[in-house]
Each structure stands twice: as structure tokens, then as C-alpha cells.
Amino acid sequence: MVIRPYTPQDCRQIAQLFYDTVHSVCLKDYTEEQANAWADGCIDPDKWNQSFTEHITYVAEQNGVITGFGDIVPDGYLDRLYVHKDYQKQGIASAICDALEQAVDTPCILVHASITARPFFENRGYRLIREQTVERHGIPLTNFVLELKR
């Protein structure tokens, strides 16, 4: 596995990975209706690319396949962290998260974690600040604000 910086050529493959992961891995914690609202398949690749290039973004790759990605804002907000549905439980999220955490020099890192991702972050030492409900396309989704103090 190689962890490397994001390039704009990665965006479409990352968008598919995001959709596939939400619609498979996250279905143990969210309904199909919630998954459809969260990842509706209609992302704007230009906006995502802009976000990835403005943030610190890393991609995990194995044999030419993007197996995960994550991005963090320089102020310490960890925005996204997703692992390909066929590459779960192989240390990919940990490797990406290690790189993201090391890339910023902040006293704390904040993340809004899904029900699915919450145990991963808590196992890394993140602590719960609060549970919240966000709306996507009018559908409520539960997630958790967590922080890592360093």
C-alpha cells in the first residue's frame, strides 16, 4: 500500500469509492433512504476537486487501485475518511489517518464521524463531544462530533 498526495485525476475514482462505501459498509448503521441522501451519486467533481486541493488530501493505492482517501483542513478539521468497500479492515484508514494527523500542527483535531466510523476514531483516542443529527436532502442522519487533543 502506498499513501500519496491527492491528484485531480483521482477525483472520479474517489467519488465512486465514496458512493460504494456508503451504500455497502454503512448500511449496517443507516437505512437505504439515509444512504441515498448521504451519497446520492450526484457529486460535483469540480467542487470535490477544489475541496481536495484546498485541503491536505491523501490517497491509499494498491496495484493502481485507490483503496481509500482522506482529507483534513490545515486548522485540524478532518473532513473525510473513506476506505473502499472491498478493502476494509486492512489498516488503510489507520495509515491515511496517521498521515493526516501528522500533516497538521494543531492542538486538537475535530471530526464529524458516522455511526460506522465512530469506533475507529474512539480507538485512536478521539473523545466524544456530542451526538448530532444533520439533514441531507431532508433526511436526518446521526453522526458524532469527536476530538483528539494532542
PDB file of N, CA and C in Angstrom, residues 62-103:
ATOM      1  N   GLN A  62      -3.231   0.629  -4.035  1.00  0.00           N
ATOM      2  CA  GLN A  62      -2.621  -0.697  -4.125  1.00  0.00           C
ATOM      3  C   GLN A  62      -2.786  -1.191  -5.555  1.00  0.00           C
ATOM      4  N   ASN A  63      -1.688  -1.468  -6.208  1.00  0.00           N
ATOM      5  CA  ASN A  63      -1.707  -2.005  -7.575  1.00  0.00           C
ATOM      6  C   ASN A  63      -2.585  -1.173  -8.504  1.00  0.00           C
ATOM      7  N   GLY A  64      -2.473   0.149  -8.382  1.00  0.00           N
ATOM      8  CA  GLY A  64      -3.217   1.045  -9.256  1.00  0.00           C
ATOM      9  C   GLY A  64      -4.661   1.286  -8.861  1.00  0.00           C
ATOM     10  N   VAL A  65      -5.115   0.663  -7.779  1.00  0.00           N
ATOM     11  CA  VAL A  65      -6.492   0.833  -7.308  1.00  0.00           C
ATOM     12  C   VAL A  65      -6.477   1.749  -6.093  1.00  0.00           C
ATOM     13  N   ILE A  66      -7.302   2.777  -6.119  1.00  0.00           N
ATOM     14  CA  ILE A  66      -7.449   3.634  -4.937  1.00  0.00           C
ATOM     15  C   ILE A  66      -8.291   2.873  -3.923  1.00  0.00           C
ATOM     16  N   THR A  67      -7.686   2.617  -2.763  1.00  0.00           N
ATOM     17  CA  THR A  67      -8.348   1.818  -1.732  1.00  0.00           C
ATOM     18  C   THR A  67      -8.872   2.661  -0.574  1.00  0.00           C
ATOM     19  N   GLY A  68      -8.537   3.949  -0.575  1.00  0.00           N
ATOM     20  CA  GLY A  68      -9.035   4.835   0.475  1.00  0.00           C
ATOM     21  C   GLY A  68      -8.566   6.247   0.231  1.00  0.00           C
ATOM     22  N   PHE A  69      -9.200   7.177   0.939  1.00  0.00           N
ATOM     23  CA  PHE A  69      -8.797   8.577   0.843  1.00  0.00           C
ATOM     24  C   PHE A  69      -9.245   9.305   2.103  1.00  0.00           C
ATOM     25  N   GLY A  70      -8.593  10.416   2.344  1.00  0.00           N
ATOM     26  CA  GLY A  70      -8.972  11.258   3.468  1.00  0.00           C
ATOM     27  C   GLY A  70      -8.431  12.656   3.272  1.00  0.00           C
ATOM     28  N   ASP A  71      -9.100  13.618   3.893  1.00  0.00           N
ATOM     29  CA  ASP A  71      -8.635  14.997   3.805  1.00  0.00           C
ATOM     30  C   ASP A  71      -8.861  15.721   5.121  1.00  0.00           C
ATOM     31  N   ILE A  72      -7.984  16.693   5.353  1.00  0.00           N
ATOM     32  CA  ILE A  72      -8.021  17.471   6.580  1.00  0.00           C
ATOM     33  C   ILE A  72      -7.748  18.931   6.230  1.00  0.00           C
ATOM     34  N   VAL A  73      -8.420  19.815   6.924  1.00  0.00           N
ATOM     35  CA  VAL A  73      -8.207  21.253   6.758  1.00  0.00           C
ATOM     36  C   VAL A  73      -6.998  21.621   7.624  1.00  0.00           C
ATOM     37  N   PRO A  74      -6.157  22.539   7.191  1.00  0.00           N
ATOM     38  CA  PRO A  74      -4.975  22.883   7.991  1.00  0.00           C
ATOM     39  C   PRO A  74      -5.273  23.291   9.439  1.00  0.00           C
ATOM     40  N   ASP A  75      -6.506  23.743   9.726  1.00  0.00           N
ATOM     41  CA  ASP A  75      -6.848  24.108  11.110  1.00  0.00           C
ATOM     42  C   ASP A  75      -7.201  22.901  11.977  1.00  0.00           C
ATOM     43  N   GLY A  76      -7.183  21.676  11.387  1.00  0.00           N
ATOM     44  CA  GLY A  76      -7.398  20.465  12.176  1.00  0.00           C
ATOM     45  C   GLY A  76      -8.761  19.822  12.038  1.00  0.00           C
ATOM     46  N   TYR A  77      -9.574  20.273  11.093  1.00  0.00           N
ATOM     47  CA  TYR A  77     -10.867  19.600  10.869  1.00  0.00           C
ATOM     48  C   TYR A  77     -10.665  18.477   9.861  1.00  0.00           C
ATOM     49  N   LEU A  78     -10.817  17.237  10.318  1.00  0.00           N
ATOM     50  CA  LEU A  78     -10.693  16.066   9.456  1.00  0.00           C
ATOM     51  C   LEU A  78     -12.036  15.907   8.738  1.00  0.00           C
ATOM     52  N   ASP A  79     -12.046  16.199   7.452  1.00  0.00           N
ATOM     53  CA  ASP A  79     -13.297  16.298   6.710  1.00  0.00           C
ATOM     54  C   ASP A  79     -13.825  14.936   6.274  1.00  0.00           C
ATOM     55  N   ARG A  80     -13.022  14.169   5.555  1.00  0.00           N
ATOM     56  CA  ARG A  80     -13.481  12.881   5.025  1.00  0.00           C
ATOM     57  C   ARG A  80     -12.418  11.818   5.248  1.00  0.00           C
ATOM     58  N   LEU A  81     -12.881  10.580   5.479  1.00  0.00           N
ATOM     59  CA  LEU A  81     -12.009   9.411   5.563  1.00  0.00           C
ATOM     60  C   LEU A  81     -12.849   8.206   5.162  1.00  0.00           C
ATOM     61  N   TYR A  82     -12.529   7.639   4.013  1.00  0.00           N
ATOM     62  CA  TYR A  82     -13.291   6.504   3.487  1.00  0.00           C
ATOM     63  C   TYR A  82     -12.344   5.448   2.952  1.00  0.00           C
ATOM     64  N   VAL A  83     -12.723   4.187   3.148  1.00  0.00           N
ATOM     65  CA  VAL A  83     -11.963   3.048   2.631  1.00  0.00           C
ATOM     66  C   VAL A  83     -12.877   2.245   1.719  1.00  0.00           C
ATOM     67  N   HIS A  84     -12.338   1.838   0.590  1.00  0.00           N
ATOM     68  CA  HIS A  84     -13.048   1.039  -0.411  1.00  0.00           C
ATOM     69  C   HIS A  84     -13.738  -0.146   0.257  1.00  0.00           C
ATOM     70  N   LYS A  85     -14.941  -0.424  -0.175  1.00  0.00           N
ATOM     71  CA  LYS A  85     -15.746  -1.483   0.437  1.00  0.00           C
ATOM     72  C   LYS A  85     -15.064  -2.851   0.402  1.00  0.00           C
ATOM     73  N   ASP A  86     -14.208  -3.090  -0.583  1.00  0.00           N
ATOM     74  CA  ASP A  86     -13.533  -4.386  -0.711  1.00  0.00           C
ATOM     75  C   ASP A  86     -12.186  -4.436   0.011  1.00  0.00           C
ATOM     76  N   TYR A  87     -11.815  -3.357   0.685  1.00  0.00           N
ATOM     77  CA  TYR A  87     -10.506  -3.282   1.351  1.00  0.00           C
ATOM     78  C   TYR A  87     -10.635  -2.887   2.820  1.00  0.00           C
ATOM     79  N   GLN A  88     -11.759  -3.196   3.442  1.00  0.00           N
ATOM     80  CA  GLN A  88     -11.984  -2.872   4.845  1.00  0.00           C
ATOM     81  C   GLN A  88     -11.092  -3.732   5.745  1.00  0.00           C
ATOM     82  N   LYS A  89     -10.795  -3.207   6.924  1.00  0.00           N
ATOM     83  CA  LYS A  89     -10.084  -3.948   7.986  1.00  0.00           C
ATOM     84  C   LYS A  89      -8.682  -4.393   7.574  1.00  0.00           C
ATOM     85  N   GLN A  90      -8.002  -3.550   6.771  1.00  0.00           N
ATOM     86  CA  GLN A  90      -6.634  -3.870   6.347  1.00  0.00           C
ATOM     87  C   GLN A  90      -5.630  -2.807   6.781  1.00  0.00           C
ATOM     88  N   GLY A  91      -6.039  -1.897   7.665  1.00  0.00           N
ATOM     89  CA  GLY A  91      -5.136  -0.860   8.146  1.00  0.00           C
ATOM     90  C   GLY A  91      -5.054   0.370   7.262  1.00  0.00           C
ATOM     91  N   ILE A  92      -5.892   0.435   6.242  1.00  0.00           N
ATOM     92  CA  ILE A  92      -5.857   1.554   5.301  1.00  0.00           C
ATOM     93  C   ILE A  92      -6.314   2.845   5.971  1.00  0.00           C
ATOM     94  N   ALA A  93      -7.432   2.795   6.678  1.00  0.00           N
ATOM     95  CA  ALA A  93      -7.923   4.001   7.357  1.00  0.00           C
ATOM     96  C   ALA A  93      -6.893   4.487   8.374  1.00  0.00           C
ATOM     97  N   SER A  94      -6.274   3.578   9.092  1.00  0.00           N
ATOM     98  CA  SER A  94      -5.259   3.970  10.078  1.00  0.00           C
ATOM     99  C   SER A  94      -4.070   4.647   9.403  1.00  0.00           C
ATOM    100  N   ALA A  95      -3.619   4.103   8.287  1.00  0.00           N
ATOM    101  CA  ALA A  95      -2.473   4.684   7.580  1.00  0.00           C
ATOM    102  C   ALA A  95      -2.800   6.080   7.050  1.00  0.00           C
ATOM    103  N   ILE A  96      -3.985   6.237   6.485  1.00  0.00           N
ATOM    104  CA  ILE A  96      -4.382   7.559   5.985  1.00  0.00           C
ATOM    105  C   ILE A  96      -4.537   8.532   7.148  1.00  0.00           C
ATOM    106  N   CYS A  97      -5.189   8.090   8.206  1.00  0.00           N
ATOM    107  CA  CYS A  97      -5.418   8.952   9.362  1.00  0.00           C
ATOM    108  C   CYS A  97      -4.089   9.358  10.009  1.00  0.00           C
ATOM    109  N   ASP A  98      -3.138   8.434  10.090  1.00  0.00           N
ATOM    110  CA  ASP A  98      -1.803   8.776  10.607  1.00  0.00           C
ATOM    111  C   ASP A  98      -1.200   9.918   9.794  1.00  0.00           C
ATOM    112  N   ALA A  99      -1.267   9.800   8.465  1.00  0.00           N
ATOM    113  CA  ALA A  99      -0.691  10.821   7.589  1.00  0.00           C
ATOM    114  C   ALA A  99      -1.406  12.160   7.766  1.00  0.00           C
ATOM    115  N   LEU A 100      -2.731  12.123   7.858  1.00  0.00           N
ATOM    116  CA  LEU A 100      -3.499  13.360   8.025  1.00  0.00           C
ATOM    117  C   LEU A 100      -3.180  14.035   9.358  1.00  0.00           C
ATOM    118  N   GLU A 101      -3.158  13.249  10.430  1.00  0.00           N
ATOM    119  CA  GLU A 101      -2.877  13.812  11.750  1.00  0.00           C
ATOM    120  C   GLU A 101      -1.476  14.418  11.804  1.00  0.00           C
ATOM    121  N   GLN A 102      -0.522  13.787  11.145  1.00  0.00           N
ATOM    122  CA  GLN A 102       0.856  14.292  11.146  1.00  0.00           C
ATOM    123  C   GLN A 102       1.018  15.514  10.248  1.00  0.00           C
ATOM    124  N   ALA A 103       0.097  15.722   9.336  1.00  0.00           N
ATOM    125  CA  ALA A 103       0.215  16.815   8.362  1.00  0.00           C
ATOM    126  C   ALA A 103      -0.166  18.175   8.935  1.00  0.00           C
TER     127      ALA A 103
END
